[in-house]
Short mmCIF file of C-alpha atoms in Angstrom, two decimals:
data_model
loop_
_atom_site.label_atom_id
_atom_site.label_comp_id
_atom_site.label_asym_id
_atom_site.label_seq_id
_atom_site.Cartn_x
_atom_site.Cartn_y
_atom_site.Cartn_z
CA MET A 1 -21.19 15.06 2.96
CA ASN A 2 -21.08 11.52 4.67
CA PRO A 3 -20.79 8.99 2.08
CA ILE A 4 -22.97 5.83 2.17
CA ILE A 5 -21.14 2.57 2.48
CA ALA A 6 -22.76 -0.55 1.36
CA VAL A 7 -21.82 -3.59 3.71
CA THR A 8 -22.28 -7.11 2.46
CA PRO A 9 -24.15 -9.08 5.25
CA LEU A 10 -23.05 -12.12 7.05
CA TRP A 11 -25.05 -15.22 6.94
CA ASP A 12 -26.35 -17.51 9.88
CA ASP A 13 -26.88 -21.14 8.55
CA GLU A 14 -28.69 -22.05 11.60
CA LYS A 15 -30.98 -19.33 11.81
CA GLN A 16 -31.17 -18.85 7.91
CA SER A 17 -30.75 -15.19 8.54
CA ILE A 18 -28.41 -12.26 7.65
CA TRP A 19 -26.54 -10.86 10.69
CA MET A 20 -23.68 -8.33 11.21
CA LEU A 21 -20.57 -7.79 13.61
CA PRO A 22 -20.85 -4.36 15.06
CA GLY A 23 -17.16 -3.56 14.13
CA TYR A 24 -17.89 -3.31 10.57
CA MET A 25 -20.56 -0.91 10.96
CA ASP A 26 -18.78 1.14 13.76
CA GLY A 27 -15.47 1.23 12.08
CA ILE A 28 -17.20 3.00 8.98
CA LYS A 29 -19.26 5.31 11.31
CA GLU A 30 -16.36 6.45 13.35
CA ALA A 31 -14.46 7.33 9.98
CA GLY A 32 -17.26 9.31 9.02
CA GLY A 33 -19.34 7.10 6.68
CA ILE A 34 -22.89 5.84 6.93
CA PRO A 35 -22.95 1.99 6.84
CA VAL A 36 -25.94 0.22 5.13
CA ILE A 37 -26.42 -3.57 5.36
CA LEU A 38 -27.48 -4.82 1.90
CA PRO A 39 -30.17 -7.56 1.25
CA LEU A 40 -29.02 -10.90 0.45
CA ASP A 41 -31.88 -12.85 -1.02
CA SER A 42 -33.44 -10.12 -3.16
CA PRO A 43 -33.34 -10.31 -6.86
CA ALA A 44 -29.84 -9.00 -8.12
CA GLY A 45 -31.47 -6.10 -9.97
CA HIS A 46 -33.06 -4.97 -6.67
CA ILE A 47 -29.81 -5.27 -4.69
CA LEU A 48 -28.09 -3.26 -7.45
CA LYS A 49 -30.83 -0.57 -7.46
CA VAL A 50 -30.08 -0.28 -3.71
CA PHE A 51 -26.38 -0.15 -4.26
CA GLU A 52 -26.78 2.65 -6.99
CA MET A 53 -27.44 4.88 -3.87
CA CYS A 54 -24.13 3.94 -2.32
CA ASP A 55 -20.59 5.67 -2.57
CA GLY A 56 -18.42 2.37 -1.73
CA LEU A 57 -18.46 -1.32 -0.99
CA LEU A 58 -17.19 -3.16 1.95
CA LEU A 59 -16.88 -6.87 1.44
CA THR A 60 -16.88 -8.54 4.93
CA GLY A 61 -15.31 -11.79 6.28
CA GLY A 62 -17.41 -14.94 6.98
CA HIS A 63 -18.00 -18.23 5.13
CA ASP A 64 -15.40 -19.75 2.85
CA VAL A 65 -15.42 -18.84 -0.83
CA ASN A 66 -16.73 -21.53 -3.03
CA PRO A 67 -13.79 -23.22 -4.66
CA GLY A 68 -15.81 -23.40 -7.78
CA LEU A 69 -15.12 -19.54 -8.17
CA HIS A 70 -11.47 -20.34 -8.64
CA GLY A 71 -11.99 -23.51 -10.71
CA GLU A 72 -11.37 -26.12 -8.15
CA LYS A 73 -13.67 -28.80 -6.62
CA LYS A 74 -14.46 -28.66 -2.86
CA ARG A 75 -12.11 -30.55 -0.65
CA ALA A 76 -13.02 -32.21 2.76
CA ALA A 77 -11.06 -29.66 4.73
CA CYS A 78 -12.89 -26.64 3.00
CA GLY A 79 -15.25 -25.02 5.45
CA GLU A 80 -19.00 -24.14 4.82
CA THR A 81 -19.82 -22.01 1.88
CA CYS A 82 -22.69 -19.55 1.24
CA PRO A 83 -24.23 -19.74 -2.21
CA ARG A 84 -26.06 -16.61 -1.48
CA ARG A 85 -22.99 -14.68 -0.90
CA ASP A 86 -21.14 -16.43 -3.71
CA LYS A 87 -23.66 -15.30 -6.20
CA ILE A 88 -24.35 -11.68 -5.26
CA GLU A 89 -20.78 -10.47 -4.00
CA PRO A 90 -19.15 -10.90 -7.35
CA ILE A 91 -22.26 -8.83 -9.08
CA LEU A 92 -21.80 -6.21 -6.44
CA TYR A 93 -17.94 -6.14 -6.82
CA ALA A 94 -18.11 -5.61 -10.58
CA ALA A 95 -20.60 -3.09 -10.37
CA ALA A 96 -18.33 -1.14 -8.04
CA VAL A 97 -15.44 -1.39 -10.21
CA LYS A 98 -17.34 -0.26 -13.22
CA ASP A 99 -18.71 2.71 -11.60
CA GLU A 100 -15.44 3.58 -9.89
CA LYS A 101 -16.64 3.13 -6.33
CA PRO A 102 -14.14 2.45 -3.62
CA VAL A 103 -13.88 -1.05 -2.33
CA LEU A 104 -12.53 -2.53 0.86
CA GLY A 105 -12.26 -6.39 1.33
CA ILE A 106 -11.66 -7.96 4.70
CA CYS A 107 -10.86 -11.58 4.93
CA ARG A 108 -13.11 -13.19 3.04
CA GLY A 109 -13.31 -10.06 0.93
CA ILE A 110 -9.55 -10.31 -0.08
CA GLN A 111 -10.02 -14.00 -0.85
CA LEU A 112 -13.13 -13.39 -3.03
CA ILE A 113 -11.48 -10.55 -4.99
CA ASN A 114 -8.48 -12.64 -5.74
CA ALA A 115 -10.71 -15.55 -7.15
CA LEU A 116 -12.55 -12.99 -9.20
CA TYR A 117 -9.57 -12.21 -11.22
CA GLY A 118 -8.40 -15.70 -11.64
CA GLY A 119 -6.34 -16.34 -8.66
CA ASP A 120 -6.88 -19.34 -6.40
CA LEU A 121 -6.96 -20.02 -2.81
CA TYR A 122 -5.74 -22.53 -0.02
CA GLN A 123 -9.00 -24.22 0.87
CA ASP A 124 -7.36 -24.90 4.35
CA LEU A 125 -4.24 -23.54 5.44
CA PRO A 126 -3.46 -26.26 8.15
CA THR A 127 -3.41 -28.86 5.60
CA GLU A 128 -2.14 -27.21 2.61
CA PHE A 129 0.34 -24.65 3.75
CA ASN A 130 3.24 -25.24 5.89
CA SER A 131 3.69 -22.58 8.44
CA ASP A 132 4.83 -21.92 11.98
CA ILE A 133 2.13 -19.09 12.13
CA ASN A 134 -1.50 -19.86 13.38
CA HIS A 135 -3.52 -17.82 11.15
CA ARG A 136 -6.63 -18.77 13.11
CA MET A 137 -6.28 -17.13 16.54
CA SER A 138 -8.62 -17.63 19.51
CA PRO A 139 -10.40 -14.79 21.18
CA PRO A 140 -9.89 -12.00 22.01
CA TYR A 141 -9.40 -10.89 18.47
CA GLY A 142 -8.40 -7.33 19.25
CA ARG A 143 -4.77 -8.31 19.86
CA THR A 144 -1.59 -8.98 17.52
CA GLN A 145 -1.33 -12.56 16.36
CA HIS A 146 1.56 -12.15 14.10
CA TYR A 147 3.41 -9.48 11.85
CA VAL A 148 3.13 -8.54 8.27
CA ASN A 149 5.70 -7.03 6.03
CA ILE A 150 4.38 -4.06 4.02
CA VAL A 151 5.74 -3.51 0.50
CA LYS A 152 7.52 0.19 0.54
CA GLY A 153 5.86 2.44 -2.06
CA SER A 154 2.69 0.47 -1.85
CA PRO A 155 -0.61 2.13 -1.19
CA LEU A 156 -0.77 0.51 2.13
CA TYR A 157 2.74 1.74 2.98
CA ASP A 158 1.93 5.34 1.83
CA LEU A 159 -1.14 5.24 4.29
CA LEU A 160 0.69 3.54 7.16
CA GLN A 161 4.25 4.71 6.83
CA THR A 162 5.65 1.65 8.10
CA GLU A 163 7.20 -1.53 6.70
CA ARG A 164 5.88 -3.90 9.26
CA ILE A 165 2.98 -3.97 11.64
CA GLY A 166 1.30 -6.49 13.99
CA VAL A 167 -2.08 -7.95 13.00
CA ASN A 168 -4.76 -9.94 14.21
CA SER A 169 -5.66 -13.19 12.41
CA TYR A 170 -8.80 -15.29 12.02
CA HIS A 171 -9.11 -17.35 8.71
CA HIS A 172 -8.31 -20.91 7.46
CA GLN A 173 -8.20 -20.15 3.89
CA GLY A 174 -5.71 -17.82 2.16
CA LEU A 175 -4.46 -16.55 -1.37
CA LYS A 176 -2.40 -19.28 -3.11
CA ASN A 177 -1.61 -17.91 -6.44
CA VAL A 178 -1.96 -14.02 -6.80
CA ALA A 179 -4.19 -12.99 -9.76
CA GLU A 180 -2.01 -10.77 -12.25
CA GLU A 181 -4.12 -7.77 -12.07
CA LEU A 182 -3.61 -7.56 -8.29
CA PHE A 183 -0.60 -5.98 -6.57
CA VAL A 184 0.59 -7.74 -3.34
CA MET A 185 0.95 -5.01 -0.63
CA ALA A 186 1.79 -7.10 2.25
CA THR A 187 3.11 -10.61 3.42
CA ALA A 188 3.26 -12.50 6.70
CA ASP A 189 6.67 -13.95 7.60
CA ASP A 190 5.75 -17.23 6.42
CA GLY A 191 5.17 -15.72 2.99
CA LEU A 192 1.35 -15.83 2.86
CA THR A 193 -0.18 -12.86 1.01
CA GLU A 194 -1.89 -10.45 3.61
CA ALA A 195 -2.87 -7.50 1.56
CA VAL A 196 -3.53 -6.49 -2.03
CA CYS A 197 -4.83 -3.60 -4.23
CA LEU A 198 -6.06 -3.07 -7.79
CA PRO A 199 -3.42 -0.48 -9.04
CA ASP A 200 -5.34 1.14 -11.98
CA LYS A 201 -8.41 1.98 -9.65
CA LYS A 202 -8.96 4.82 -7.13
CA PHE A 203 -9.30 2.48 -4.16
CA VAL A 204 -9.75 -1.18 -4.45
CA MET A 205 -7.84 -2.55 -1.38
CA ALA A 206 -8.29 -5.74 0.60
CA VAL A 207 -6.58 -7.27 3.73
CA GLN A 208 -6.53 -10.68 5.24
CA TRP A 209 -6.66 -9.59 8.76
CA HIS A 210 -9.60 -7.92 10.76
CA PRO A 211 -9.53 -4.17 11.33
CA GLU A 212 -13.03 -4.20 12.49
CA PHE A 213 -12.01 -6.13 15.73
CA ASN A 214 -9.39 -3.53 16.94
CA PHE A 215 -10.12 -0.28 15.09
CA LYS A 216 -10.68 1.41 18.51
CA SER A 217 -7.32 0.56 20.00
CA ASP A 218 -5.13 0.15 16.79
CA GLU A 219 -4.21 3.23 14.91
CA ASN A 220 -3.23 1.27 11.68
CA SER A 221 -6.85 -0.24 11.68
CA ARG A 222 -8.38 3.35 11.97
CA LYS A 223 -6.31 4.61 9.20
CA ILE A 224 -7.51 1.77 6.99
CA PHE A 225 -11.21 2.68 7.54
CA GLU A 226 -10.56 6.42 7.36
CA ALA A 227 -8.75 5.93 4.05
CA PHE A 228 -11.60 3.94 2.72
CA VAL A 229 -14.34 6.11 3.68
CA ASN A 230 -12.46 9.34 2.60
CA ALA A 231 -12.05 7.71 -0.92
CA CYS A 232 -15.67 7.41 -0.80
CA LYS A 233 -16.28 11.13 -0.43
CA LYS A 234 -14.53 11.97 -3.71
#
């Protein structure tokens, strides 16, 4: 049976409306899942009622994570936040973990997960993190921007069977101090954390790059979506 995957919506400040990049949906569909965009402005209880019918959770990219979620005040270089997402996504994540539903976090998703476990973030990499890597690439996004080194023996290594892959990159925040509960699975050449997992759960994995932009041309991105959807079937 095709698993139903809950997808957290993106938010358009100008239009005051939810929206979605097709890559998130198509990546799930091509891996055999049924993606469902969750509401954002409904009461939490209503959203959780919808989530009860789902088999997994995809935490998408988008707005900056509110620094208040990791105990900091917002600095000038921090980008726009989305109070709607900052409110409902922690509730959804907690429900998924409690019910042993697989979770895949992408970009903002990895940052949110780290913050929820007590880790913190660079609010703005260009001003807070010294690196020769440009982590915020220009279009097209389906190409390699830099490389990441995968920890041998990690779930990501077991999945991809390689210690180094090329990834795209479109973010200006990043993981600073990684929460103790999380296991670092990959880092960029500048040391920035690029992938984590929750070791004691069936499937809680998050990456800083964007497999939704290049899964059609990149086998590693397809494998990530496929592993997530397959975990949701069990």
